């Protein structure tokens, strides 16, 4: 924490960074330089952790990078919640103290539940992409799905939550496991124990995450600045509001949840549902054709030989 | 009317025969493919004979009938203004050089005694050769192709002879060249045949180029290409007055074409190689008909040549020189057909020798020699073909001998042909050759003869320069005056007669006399040829025996007939030059005797003489190294130029410029190509980096 | 009546991080199945974002889209798993590095550096202590071996020979060797 304070202090006073090159100095003299830096450090910490956890060749008996990476990734998740992000002058007061904002307007149980579920999801995702054995990967993915379904539930998406658990975790992941067992019964293969370009990929991930988070941060700043303000930087606001007015409201009180979803699905989006149904049918036929054809061929050949 | 229809029918029959064989030959007619050709030629022949009598019996003094089949190329309607006669149109200032001359070409047939003579000879020989070929070519894979091409040749040759203008003449001149090429290369699987065809075609191109230039010059200076107008005496006189040298230049250019087609000295090299074709083709095209097209051209252009004494001397000189050269080469050849081929070259040289004298008797003699030569040379070639047929394709005279028992008919007919060629007294060759030599002898004594015609048709004055403006000096060629040149040529010609008799009978003795020897290749073929081949031989033999006496000097029929076109011939009939007669007979007998001494029985005499002659023999045997000289002078430099051009085209232009510029995008593509490495993850990585940059630019770096 | 911006922000960040993690996994892992799982993970991140937006705006749209993406994922999984089965039947590995056929024709395939394997552990087999005296080695003259039977029997013969050689009596010669070979 001292480090961030120091950086913040440096960002605040122009004297300390005068020896830096002008381009970098200009960047650091931006009003949100400190916040950006902190967010970058958190994300970078997570990226380093993931990088260390990723399988790579020649680490048959060295397990410490994994442990270190796990610690770093966990630390990054903790930082997400705990590290204060300095609030700029335009940000909404009381908000944005950390990267994941405290859910002050919700009940504490909801807030804690969210943090726990988010932690489960992200941690499972990290474990999933770093697992050596594809079976473990699939199992960790199931855990991600469970966490996600909890998050869906928190967002009043009951049906989707159930569907995720049933369809995803129950059907798709199990099918995955079947295929893994079928195609790779020996568990971890040699190519599972090494990654392709782990550094470059993690760097790409870091850049993408930074840009996404930066985008959210930027949007939040202007959200605060733009509320009830002429010259808002959100030109789409009006159209979103208009859409929100004409669209059906989500109200647990008036409408039973599944009934409302069903109405929306089969009234407003009936064509899309049909299309997606046809797509699923085509996929099923295609899957049968792809996987089944060589078998039939082999059988025919077998019969011909006999 | 009858003449007109006969003239139309004569080329029609071979054309129809050609089309029938072309369309139905391969599938329907097959081994009966010879019928259309034989029938077409025979019908043409009958019509030609009828035409000869029609021309002869016509009431007019100089019957020249031009049958226009259709207007082929007619531009500028001014040309058809009937008020302007051709000569007047040419003379009027409106069509002076610089103004666009009217173009008016038609496909027309010109019937006069000259063309009728050629036609009768051509179609008659063609009929016999077609009959003979039906026997000779049987079992050949290209049977119908052969008769298609022969029919096409006969048609083209008829059209050439009947042409009424230089353009049509040039067209069919090329057409017979094409047929010759096709038929020389008839057995195109044989590399030598293909090469011979190519050589004939290319060598002919040189001559044809000269011919084309001559035609252009005629167009530029005469404003027309019609024979009627170009060969008109007044028109020639007018052009001569404008530019005296131009007539000579035109004559030399036309003669260049004749040299190529008739295989005269610098361009004679293709004819011996042309013997690679089937023997009937050699007999028909390369002995009797096509090669005489040059002679015909010079005879046709006689009015032009009369105005150019230097050109006439050149014609005679080339003719005489070629006759001697070819006879010398023929002395040592061992290939029977090649002996005959060189003999053909030599005899064609005789014809030019006669034509070049410019004397009426010389021209008549040249044409008459053309006719008689067609008979006995076709006879000799067909006889050689008969021998070749029996010997299973072997034609080298050292391989066989003493065939007169096995093949009596061939022997008899061949002997008749040889006697005619040698020029023994009553046979046809004697009369024609004697006429030529007499004319040359006469020309050596008369200073100069210029037939200017014009206002005085038929006039010919010894040394008279009646034409106004003809004040040129005594014509000289290579520093020789006319008299000395023709004296020299006379002795060359006489000596050639001796050589002719010698090499002809050398061939006869080597082939038919001596102990019987048959090559292995002959197999069971070594017998007399079938009647279908022997009957044409006998018919030709009759012609070779009797034609000269019937038509020649004793009766004067030929002279009077030809005189209907060239009036001087009919008038300028001289008595027999006994000196020449005795001299040529003595030479012929001497040649035959020498051949009998050397080759009548197997002896070592020829070898000993060859050893004594040494380098001369080698010179003759190797054809004076002319092929090699041409190769060194023309072929190799041109090939070097061709390879240089090829290098420039393929290496520099195509490879460096076009290919190099074309390679640039490829080189540029080489840079990003490693990006396409086929790994999905790499693509995803690039996609995501791009997405990150895009978001950065769009959202944050606003 | 938009929902809480705080909630939306948090969900969006979690969705973005899930998406990024899926991306990193997709980029680094070589197993086709794991890569596919990572793609599903990215889909989950997107679904979370959609649901969060839907909840924020108080509309059904987000959930509907998430359901669609779920259906899509199911279709995709069916096809992909069928393909995996085919690949398995062809006897190939699930390693993505094998499938580089779409590269430019003149580009060499990317070959991984070989695994840096730890040196194989020396197997320590239990062995018995030698009991009794060591066998005495006898040297035979070379020409004596010429009448040995051919290869397949030679093993037997050699073993028999060894047996013979271990015997204490030395004067057994060629006859005994032949006998041993035939036994």
Short mmCIF file of N, CA and C in Angstrom, two decimals, chain B residues 154 161 168 189 241 258 281 344 463 493 497 591:
data_model
loop_
_atom_site.label_atom_id
_atom_site.label_comp_id
_atom_site.label_asym_id
_atom_site.label_seq_id
_atom_site.Cartn_x
_atom_site.Cartn_y
_atom_site.Cartn_z
N UNK B 154 -3.03 -30.03 -108.36
CA UNK B 154 -3.42 -29.90 -109.76
C UNK B 154 -4.31 -28.68 -109.95
N UNK B 161 -1.58 -21.44 -114.03
CA UNK B 161 -1.36 -21.32 -115.47
C UNK B 161 -2.43 -20.43 -116.10
N UNK B 168 -3.18 -12.94 -108.88
CA UNK B 168 -3.69 -14.30 -108.87
C UNK B 168 -2.55 -15.29 -109.10
N UNK B 189 6.77 -38.46 -90.65
CA UNK B 189 7.44 -39.11 -89.52
C UNK B 189 8.95 -39.17 -89.77
N UNK B 241 10.04 4.41 -121.46
CA UNK B 241 10.49 5.78 -121.70
C UNK B 241 10.63 6.55 -120.40
N UNK B 258 11.23 -16.92 -110.38
CA UNK B 258 11.36 -18.09 -111.24
C UNK B 258 12.54 -18.95 -110.81
N UNK B 281 5.06 -37.88 -106.69
CA UNK B 281 5.13 -36.45 -106.44
C UNK B 281 6.36 -35.87 -107.11
N UNK B 344 16.85 -32.76 -113.70
CA UNK B 344 15.75 -31.81 -113.83
C UNK B 344 16.25 -30.38 -113.72
N UNK B 463 19.64 -5.93 -134.43
CA UNK B 463 20.37 -4.74 -133.99
C UNK B 463 19.58 -3.47 -134.12
N UNK B 493 26.33 -25.21 -123.05
CA UNK B 493 25.14 -26.02 -123.26
C UNK B 493 25.47 -27.31 -124.00
N UNK B 497 25.10 -31.13 -122.75
CA UNK B 497 24.41 -32.21 -123.46
C UNK B 497 25.23 -33.49 -123.38
N UNK B 591 28.63 -39.22 -125.18
CA UNK B 591 28.30 -39.38 -123.75
C UNK B 591 27.82 -40.78 -123.47
#
